CSV table of C-alpha atoms in Angstrom, one decimal:
chain,number,residue,atom,x,y,z
A,1,MET,CA,0.0,0.0,0.0
A,2,ASP,CA,2.9,2.4,0.6
A,3,GLU,CA,3.9,2.1,-3.0
A,4,LEU,CA,0.4,3.0,-4.1
A,5,LEU,CA,0.1,5.8,-1.6
A,6,PRO,CA,3.4,7.6,-1.2
A,7,ARG,CA,3.6,10.2,1.5
A,8,SER,CA,5.0,12.6,-1.0
A,9,LEU,CA,1.6,13.0,-2.6
A,10,THR,CA,-0.1,14.6,0.4
A,11,PRO,CA,1.6,18.0,0.4
A,12,GLY,CA,1.0,18.3,-3.4
A,13,VAL,CA,-2.7,17.5,-3.1
A,14,LEU,CA,-3.0,20.0,-0.1
A,15,GLY,CA,-1.3,22.7,-2.2
A,16,ILE,CA,-3.7,22.2,-5.1
A,17,LEU,CA,-6.8,22.4,-2.8
A,18,VAL,CA,-5.4,25.6,-1.1
A,19,ARG,CA,-4.8,27.2,-4.5
A,20,ARG,CA,-8.4,26.4,-5.5
A,21,GLY,CA,-9.6,28.4,-2.5
A,22,ALA,CA,-9.8,25.9,0.4
A,23,ASP,CA,-8.4,27.1,3.7
A,24,PHE,CA,-5.6,24.9,5.0
A,25,ALA,CA,-7.5,23.2,7.9
A,26,ALA,CA,-10.5,22.3,5.7
A,27,ALA,CA,-8.1,21.1,2.9
A,28,GLU,CA,-6.2,19.0,5.4
A,29,ASP,CA,-9.5,17.3,6.6
A,30,ALA,CA,-10.6,16.7,3.0
A,31,VAL,CA,-7.2,15.1,2.1
A,32,GLN,CA,-7.4,12.9,5.2
A,33,ASP,CA,-10.9,11.7,4.2
A,34,ALA,CA,-9.6,11.0,0.6
A,35,LEU,CA,-6.7,9.0,2.0
A,36,VAL,CA,-9.0,6.9,4.1
A,37,GLU,CA,-11.1,6.2,1.0
A,38,ALA,CA,-7.9,5.4,-1.0
A,39,VAL,CA,-6.8,2.9,1.6
A,40,ARG,CA,-10.2,1.1,1.1
A,41,VAL,CA,-10.4,1.3,-2.7
A,42,TRP,CA,-6.9,1.2,-4.2
A,43,PRO,CA,-5.8,-2.3,-3.2
A,44,ALA,CA,-8.5,-3.7,-5.4
A,45,ALA,CA,-8.5,-1.1,-8.1
A,46,PRO,CA,-5.3,1.1,-8.1
A,47,PRO,CA,-5.8,4.3,-10.2
A,48,ARG,CA,-3.7,5.2,-13.2
A,49,ASP,CA,-3.1,8.7,-11.8
A,50,PRO,CA,-2.9,8.5,-8.0
A,51,LYS,CA,-2.4,12.2,-7.5
A,52,GLY,CA,-5.2,13.1,-9.8
A,53,TRP,CA,-7.5,10.6,-8.0
A,54,LEU,CA,-6.7,12.1,-4.6
A,55,VAL,CA,-7.2,15.7,-5.8
A,56,THR,CA,-10.6,14.9,-7.2
A,57,ALA,CA,-11.7,12.9,-4.2
A,58,ALA,CA,-10.4,15.5,-1.7
A,59,TRP,CA,-12.0,18.4,-3.6
A,60,ARG,CA,-15.4,16.7,-3.6
A,61,ARG,CA,-15.1,16.1,0.1
A,62,PHE,CA,-14.1,19.7,0.7
A,63,LEU,CA,-17.2,20.9,-1.3
A,64,ASP,CA,-19.5,18.5,0.6
A,65,ALA,CA,-18.2,19.8,3.9
A,66,THR,CA,-18.4,23.4,2.9
A,67,ARG,CA,-22.0,23.0,1.7
A,68,ALA,CA,-23.0,21.2,4.9
A,69,ASP,CA,-21.3,23.9,7.1
A,70,ALA,CA,-23.1,26.6,5.2
A,71,ALA,CA,-26.5,24.9,5.6
A,72,ARG,CA,-25.8,24.4,9.3
A,73,ARG,CA,-24.9,28.1,9.8
A,74,ARG,CA,-28.2,29.1,8.0
A,75,ARG,CA,-30.2,27.0,10.4
A,76,GLU,CA,-28.3,27.9,13.6
A,77,HIS,CA,-30.0,31.3,13.8
A,78,LEU,CA,-33.2,29.5,14.7
A,79,VAL,CA,-31.8,28.5,18.1
A,80,GLU,CA,-30.8,31.4,20.4
A,81,GLU,CA,-30.6,29.6,23.7
A,82,GLU,CA,-31.0,26.2,25.4
A,83,PRO,CA,-34.5,25.2,26.4
A,84,ALA,CA,-35.4,26.4,29.9
A,85,PRO,CA,-37.6,24.2,32.2
A,86,GLY,CA,-41.1,25.2,33.1
A,87,PRO,CA,-44.1,26.6,31.2
A,88,THR,CA,-43.8,28.6,28.0
A,89,PRO,CA,-46.0,31.1,26.3
A,90,ALA,CA,-48.8,30.1,23.9
A,91,ARG,CA,-48.0,28.6,20.5
A,92,ASP,CA,-46.0,30.8,18.3
A,93,ASP,CA,-45.9,31.3,14.5
A,94,THR,CA,-43.3,28.5,14.0
A,95,LEU,CA,-45.5,25.9,15.6
A,96,GLN,CA,-48.5,27.2,13.5
A,97,LEU,CA,-46.4,26.7,10.4
A,98,TYR,CA,-45.8,23.0,11.4
A,99,PHE,CA,-49.5,22.5,11.7
A,100,LEU,CA,-50.3,24.2,8.4
A,101,CYS,CA,-47.7,22.2,6.5
A,102,ALA,CA,-49.2,19.0,8.0
A,103,HIS,CA,-52.2,19.8,5.7
A,104,PRO,CA,-55.1,17.3,5.6
A,105,ALA,CA,-54.7,17.1,1.8
A,106,LEU,CA,-51.3,15.3,2.4
A,107,THR,CA,-50.6,11.9,3.6
A,108,PRO,CA,-48.8,11.9,7.0
A,109,SER,CA,-45.5,10.8,5.4
A,110,SER,CA,-45.6,13.5,2.7
A,111,ALA,CA,-46.6,16.1,5.3
A,112,VAL,CA,-43.6,15.2,7.5
A,113,ALA,CA,-41.2,15.3,4.6
A,114,LEU,CA,-42.5,18.7,3.3
A,115,THR,CA,-42.4,20.3,6.8
A,116,LEU,CA,-38.9,19.1,7.5
A,117,ARG,CA,-37.7,20.6,4.2
A,118,ALA,CA,-39.7,23.8,4.2
A,119,VAL,CA,-39.9,24.8,7.9
A,120,GLY,CA,-37.3,22.6,9.7
A,121,GLY,CA,-34.6,23.5,7.2
A,122,LEU,CA,-33.3,19.9,6.8
A,123,THR,CA,-31.8,18.8,3.5
A,124,THR,CA,-33.4,16.1,1.4
A,125,ARG,CA,-30.5,13.8,2.3
A,126,GLN,CA,-31.0,14.3,6.0
A,127,ILE,CA,-34.7,13.5,5.7
A,128,ALA,CA,-33.9,10.4,3.7
A,129,GLN,CA,-31.5,9.2,6.4
A,130,ALA,CA,-34.1,9.8,9.1
A,131,TYR,CA,-36.6,7.7,7.1
A,132,LEU,CA,-34.1,5.0,6.1
A,133,MET,CA,-35.1,5.6,2.5
A,134,PRO,CA,-33.3,6.5,-0.8
A,135,GLU,CA,-32.8,10.2,-1.3
A,136,ALA,CA,-34.5,10.1,-4.7
A,137,THR,CA,-37.6,8.7,-3.1
A,138,ILE,CA,-37.8,11.5,-0.5
A,139,ALA,CA,-37.2,14.1,-3.3
A,140,GLN,CA,-40.1,12.8,-5.2
A,141,ARG,CA,-42.3,12.7,-2.1
A,142,ILE,CA,-41.5,16.4,-1.4
A,143,SER,CA,-42.1,17.4,-5.0
A,144,ARG,CA,-45.5,15.6,-5.0
A,145,ALA,CA,-46.4,17.3,-1.7
A,146,LYS,CA,-45.6,20.7,-3.1
A,147,ARG,CA,-47.8,20.1,-6.1
A,148,THR,CA,-50.6,18.8,-3.9
A,149,VAL,CA,-50.7,21.9,-1.7
A,150,SER,CA,-49.9,24.4,-4.5
A,151,GLY,CA,-53.6,25.2,-5.1
A,152,VAL,CA,-55.1,24.8,-1.6
A,153,ARG,CA,-55.7,27.3,1.1
A,154,PHE,CA,-53.6,26.8,4.3
A,155,ASP,CA,-56.5,27.4,6.6
A,156,ARG,CA,-57.0,23.8,7.8
A,157,PRO,CA,-54.3,22.7,10.2
A,158,GLY,CA,-53.1,19.1,10.2
A,159,ASP,CA,-53.4,16.5,12.9
A,160,VAL,CA,-51.3,16.4,16.1
A,161,ALA,CA,-49.8,13.0,15.4
A,162,THR,CA,-48.2,14.2,12.2
A,163,VAL,CA,-46.8,17.3,14.0
A,164,LEU,CA,-45.4,15.2,16.7
A,165,ARG,CA,-43.6,13.0,14.2
A,166,ILE,CA,-42.1,16.1,12.6
A,167,LEU,CA,-40.9,17.5,15.9
A,168,TYR,CA,-39.4,14.1,16.8
A,169,LEU,CA,-37.4,13.9,13.5
A,170,VAL,CA,-36.2,17.5,13.9
A,171,PHE,CA,-35.0,16.8,17.4
A,172,ASN,CA,-33.2,13.7,16.3
A,173,GLU,CA,-31.4,15.6,13.5
A,174,GLY,CA,-30.4,18.2,16.0
A,175,TYR,CA,-29.3,15.7,18.6
A,176,SER,CA,-27.1,13.9,16.1
A,177,GLY,CA,-24.8,16.9,16.1
A,178,ASP,CA,-25.1,17.6,12.3
A,179,VAL,CA,-27.3,20.6,12.9
A,180,ASP,CA,-28.4,22.2,16.2
A,181,LEU,CA,-32.1,22.0,16.1
A,182,ALA,CA,-32.7,20.0,19.3
A,183,ALA,CA,-33.3,23.0,21.5
A,184,GLU,CA,-35.8,24.5,19.0
A,185,ALA,CA,-37.7,21.2,18.9
A,186,ILE,CA,-37.9,21.1,22.7
A,187,ARG,CA,-39.1,24.7,22.7
A,188,LEU,CA,-41.9,24.0,20.2
A,189,THR,CA,-42.9,20.7,22.0
A,190,ARG,CA,-43.2,22.6,25.3
A,191,GLN,CA,-45.6,25.0,23.6
A,192,LEU,CA,-47.6,22.2,22.1
A,193,ALA,CA,-47.8,20.4,25.5
A,194,ALA,CA,-49.0,23.7,27.1
A,195,ALA,CA,-51.7,24.0,24.5
A,196,ILE,CA,-52.8,20.3,24.1
A,197,ASP,CA,-53.4,17.9,26.9
A,198,ARG,CA,-52.4,14.6,25.4
A,199,PRO,CA,-50.2,11.8,26.9
A,200,GLU,CA,-48.2,11.4,23.7
A,201,VAL,CA,-47.4,15.1,23.5
A,202,ALA,CA,-46.1,14.8,27.1
A,203,GLY,CA,-44.3,11.6,26.2
A,204,LEU,CA,-42.4,13.3,23.4
A,205,LEU,CA,-41.4,16.2,25.6
A,206,ALA,CA,-40.2,13.8,28.3
A,207,LEU,CA,-38.2,11.8,25.7
A,208,MET,CA,-36.6,15.0,24.4
A,209,LEU,CA,-35.6,16.2,27.8
A,210,LEU,CA,-34.1,12.9,28.9
A,211,HIS,CA,-32.0,12.6,25.8
A,212,HIS,CA,-31.0,16.3,25.8
A,213,ALA,CA,-29.9,15.9,29.4
A,214,ARG,CA,-27.1,13.6,28.4
A,215,ARG,CA,-25.9,15.8,25.5
A,216,ALA,CA,-22.8,17.3,27.3
A,217,ALA,CA,-21.4,13.8,27.9
A,218,ARG,CA,-22.0,12.4,24.4
A,219,THR,CA,-18.7,13.7,23.0
A,220,ALA,CA,-15.1,14.0,24.4
A,221,PRO,CA,-13.2,17.3,24.2
A,222,ASP,CA,-11.6,16.2,20.9
A,223,GLY,CA,-15.1,15.7,19.4
A,224,SER,CA,-15.0,11.9,19.5
A,225,LEU,CA,-18.2,10.0,20.4
A,226,VAL,CA,-18.5,8.6,24.0
A,227,PRO,CA,-20.8,5.5,24.2
A,228,LEU,CA,-23.6,5.6,26.8
A,229,ALA,CA,-21.9,3.1,29.1
A,230,GLU,CA,-18.7,5.2,29.2
A,231,GLN,CA,-20.2,8.6,29.7
A,232,ASP,CA,-19.4,10.8,32.7
A,233,ARG,CA,-22.8,10.8,34.4
A,234,GLY,CA,-21.7,13.8,36.4
A,235,LEU,CA,-22.1,15.8,33.2
A,236,TRP,CA,-25.8,14.8,32.8
A,237,ASP,CA,-28.3,17.6,33.5
A,238,THR,CA,-30.1,16.2,36.5
A,239,GLU,CA,-32.7,19.0,36.5
A,240,SER,CA,-33.8,18.0,33.0
A,241,ILE,CA,-33.8,14.3,33.9
A,242,ALA,CA,-36.0,15.0,36.9
A,243,GLU,CA,-38.4,17.1,34.9
A,244,GLY,CA,-38.6,14.5,32.1
A,245,ILE,CA,-39.3,11.6,34.5
A,246,GLU,CA,-42.0,13.7,36.3
A,247,ILE,CA,-43.7,14.5,32.9
A,248,LEU,CA,-43.5,10.8,31.8
A,249,GLN,CA,-44.9,9.4,35.0
A,250,ALA,CA,-47.9,11.8,34.8
A,251,ALA,CA,-48.5,10.6,31.2
A,252,LEU,CA,-48.1,6.9,31.9
A,253,VAL,CA,-50.7,6.9,34.7
A,254,ARG,CA,-53.4,7.9,32.2
A,255,ASP,CA,-53.0,4.5,30.6
A,256,ARG,CA,-53.0,5.6,27.0
A,257,LEU,CA,-49.6,4.3,26.0
A,258,GLY,CA,-48.0,5.5,22.8
A,259,GLU,CA,-44.7,5.2,21.0
A,260,PHE,CA,-43.1,8.3,22.5
A,261,GLN,CA,-44.1,7.4,26.0
A,262,ALA,CA,-42.5,3.9,25.6
A,263,GLN,CA,-39.3,5.5,24.2
A,264,ALA,CA,-39.2,7.9,27.1
A,265,ALA,CA,-39.6,5.1,29.6
A,266,ILE,CA,-36.5,3.4,28.1
A,267,ALA,CA,-34.6,6.7,28.3
A,268,ALA,CA,-35.7,7.2,31.9
A,269,LEU,CA,-34.4,3.8,32.9
A,270,HIS,CA,-31.0,4.7,31.4
A,271,ALA,CA,-31.0,8.1,33.1
A,272,ASP,CA,-32.1,6.7,36.5
A,273,ALA,CA,-29.3,4.2,36.7
A,274,PRO,CA,-26.4,5.5,39.0
A,275,THR,CA,-23.9,3.5,36.9
A,276,ALA,CA,-24.0,1.6,33.6
A,277,GLU,CA,-23.7,-1.7,35.5
A,278,GLU,CA,-26.8,-0.9,37.5
A,279,THR,CA,-29.0,-0.4,34.4
A,280,ASP,CA,-32.3,-2.4,34.6
A,281,TRP,CA,-31.8,-4.1,31.2
A,282,VAL,CA,-34.6,-6.6,31.9
A,283,GLN,CA,-37.2,-3.8,32.2
A,284,ILE,CA,-35.7,-2.1,29.2
A,285,VAL,CA,-36.2,-5.3,27.1
A,286,GLU,CA,-39.9,-5.3,28.3
A,287,TRP,CA,-40.3,-1.7,27.1
A,288,TYR,CA,-38.8,-2.5,23.8
A,289,ASP,CA,-41.3,-5.3,23.4
A,290,GLU,CA,-44.1,-2.8,24.0
A,291,LEU,CA,-42.5,-0.4,21.5
A,292,ALA,CA,-42.2,-3.1,18.9
A,293,LEU,CA,-45.9,-3.9,19.2
A,294,LEU,CA,-46.7,-0.2,18.8
A,295,THR,CA,-44.4,0.5,15.8
A,296,ASP,CA,-43.3,-2.8,14.3
A,297,SER,CA,-40.1,-0.8,13.5
A,298,PRO,CA,-36.9,-2.8,12.4
A,299,VAL,CA,-34.8,-0.1,14.1
A,300,VAL,CA,-36.6,-0.8,17.4
A,301,ARG,CA,-35.9,-4.5,17.0
A,302,LEU,CA,-32.3,-3.7,16.3
A,303,ASN,CA,-32.0,-1.7,19.5
A,304,ARG,CA,-33.9,-4.5,21.3
A,305,ALA,CA,-31.2,-7.0,20.3
A,306,VAL,CA,-28.6,-4.9,22.2
A,307,ALA,CA,-30.8,-4.8,25.3
A,308,VAL,CA,-31.4,-8.6,25.1
A,309,GLY,CA,-27.6,-9.0,24.8
A,310,GLU,CA,-27.2,-7.0,28.0
A,311,ALA,CA,-30.0,-8.7,29.9
A,312,ASP,CA,-29.5,-12.3,28.8
A,313,GLY,CA,-26.0,-12.4,27.4
A,314,PRO,CA,-24.4,-11.6,24.1
A,315,ARG,CA,-25.4,-14.9,22.4
A,316,ALA,CA,-29.1,-14.2,23.2
A,317,GLY,CA,-28.5,-10.8,21.6
A,318,LEU,CA,-26.9,-12.3,18.6
A,319,ALA,CA,-29.9,-14.7,18.2
A,320,ALA,CA,-32.3,-11.7,18.3
A,321,LEU,CA,-30.1,-9.9,15.7
A,322,ALA,CA,-29.9,-12.9,13.4
A,323,VAL,CA,-33.6,-12.6,12.4
A,324,LEU,CA,-33.2,-9.0,11.3
A,325,ASP,CA,-32.2,-7.7,7.8
A,326,ASP,CA,-28.5,-7.1,7.8
A,327,SER,CA,-28.9,-4.1,5.5
A,328,LEU,CA,-30.4,-2.1,8.4
A,329,PRO,CA,-28.3,0.9,9.3
A,330,ARG,CA,-26.0,0.1,12.2
A,331,HIS,CA,-26.7,-3.6,11.9
A,332,ALA,CA,-23.0,-4.3,11.6
A,333,ALA,CA,-22.2,-2.1,14.5
A,334,VAL,CA,-24.6,-3.9,16.8
A,335,GLY,CA,-23.2,-7.3,15.6
A,336,ALA,CA,-19.7,-6.0,16.3
A,337,TYR,CA,-20.6,-5.0,19.8
A,338,LEU,CA,-22.3,-8.3,20.6
A,339,HIS,CA,-19.5,-10.4,19.2
A,340,GLU,CA,-17.0,-8.3,21.2
A,341,CYS,CA,-19.0,-9.0,24.4
A,342,ASP,CA,-19.0,-12.7,23.5
A,343,GLY,CA,-15.2,-12.7,23.1
A,344,ASP,CA,-15.0,-13.1,19.3
A,345,LEU,CA,-12.6,-10.3,18.7
A,346,ALA,CA,-11.8,-11.2,15.1
A,347,THR,CA,-15.5,-11.1,14.0
A,348,ALA,CA,-16.1,-8.0,16.1
A,349,ALA,CA,-13.1,-6.1,14.5
A,350,ARG,CA,-14.2,-7.0,11.0
A,351,LEU,CA,-17.8,-5.9,11.7
A,352,TYR,CA,-16.6,-2.6,13.3
A,353,ALA,CA,-14.6,-1.9,10.2
A,354,GLU,CA,-17.6,-2.7,8.0
A,355,ALA,CA,-19.8,-0.4,10.1
A,356,ALA,CA,-17.3,2.4,9.8
A,357,ARG,CA,-17.4,2.3,6.0
A,358,LYS,CA,-21.2,2.7,6.2
A,359,ALA,CA,-21.3,5.4,8.9
A,360,SER,CA,-23.2,8.5,8.1
A,361,SER,CA,-21.0,11.0,10.0
A,362,PHE,CA,-17.3,11.5,10.5
A,363,ALA,CA,-17.6,11.2,14.3
A,364,GLU,CA,-19.4,7.9,14.0
A,365,ARG,CA,-16.9,6.6,11.4
A,366,ASP,CA,-14.0,7.6,13.6
A,367,HIS,CA,-15.5,5.9,16.7
A,368,LEU,CA,-16.1,2.6,14.9
A,369,THR,CA,-12.6,2.7,13.2
A,370,ARG,CA,-11.0,3.2,16.6
A,371,ARG,CA,-12.9,0.2,18.0
A,372,ALA,CA,-11.8,-2.0,15.2
A,373,ALA,CA,-8.2,-0.9,15.6
A,374,ARG,CA,-8.3,-1.4,19.3
A,375,LEU,CA,-9.5,-5.0,18.9
A,376,ASN,CA,-7.0,-5.7,16.2
A,377,ALA,CA,-4.2,-4.5,18.5
A,378,ARG,CA,-5.5,-6.8,21.3
A,379,ARG,CA,-5.5,-9.8,19.0
A,380,SER,CA,-1.9,-9.1,17.8
A,381,ARG,CA,-0.5,-9.1,21.3
């Protein structure tokens, strides 16, 4: 590989990107990404012009990063401060826009996609990743939704369930770290909960608060991801956790269980455990069973496999994983973790590397790559 990828190429590629207008730090990141791709691709198909290949790959990654950063900056002005606990004023114009975009003329899935694009500010690619669907399919769905509402009056607001789904997806995109919309989603959900007395609205607010409470511990100072079991629980926002649990308990006693309440119950069990070792995994599996009945979601069943592995041992988790489609996002990462827990370091390292290649963000790819390298180093001792 050293013959295919001489170190002397890197300064030349960096220089070309800088002359094209990239600042040095961004160019350096782009070149590093291109080198990682070269390590993966070149052994099987070495290019005729290695330097030209690297320049093209690095420039594309620089453009992608620049566009993503510009989009993020355009959306950041929506969030001025972190969500404060307690009641909020009545619904504002933003929440009203969510309801209007969730128009009765649209199917719920089309309304969600249109609102995320038009009001939430997410890109078509981000929406497709949230839906686990091809980008082209989501683009067509948004186009059809625009045509459907182009001639209608926006005087009939949509239903609450669709708006809740939109807020949930906006929060998840913000919580991922790609864009900072989590606080805005919490603010709007607070307003909705103040205006509408429904257990599922309260369940969604509780879920957001419980996840948001752990945000400060999710990444290390260098930006790398910190798994839940390794997080410094002293960094968790105990005030938000207490508020989220209180809201959830008030919703659950009304005995109208919904998807968001079940998810919040799982988050509450994680948040309530003093240490990772004291997590009540048996009860978490039970809540995943409830959630699977409510949603029949393959992602729920994937997460359930992890919980089963923690509650009943990694081989039980692998058995639960075996019945799921291996094309599911993060399927390889879950398999890697369970194989690692079972002591099969070779399989775990291979699956971590596979998961890294499929990762949707640099931070996730870096985390999985490090896990694979750590296991390979252990095996070579």
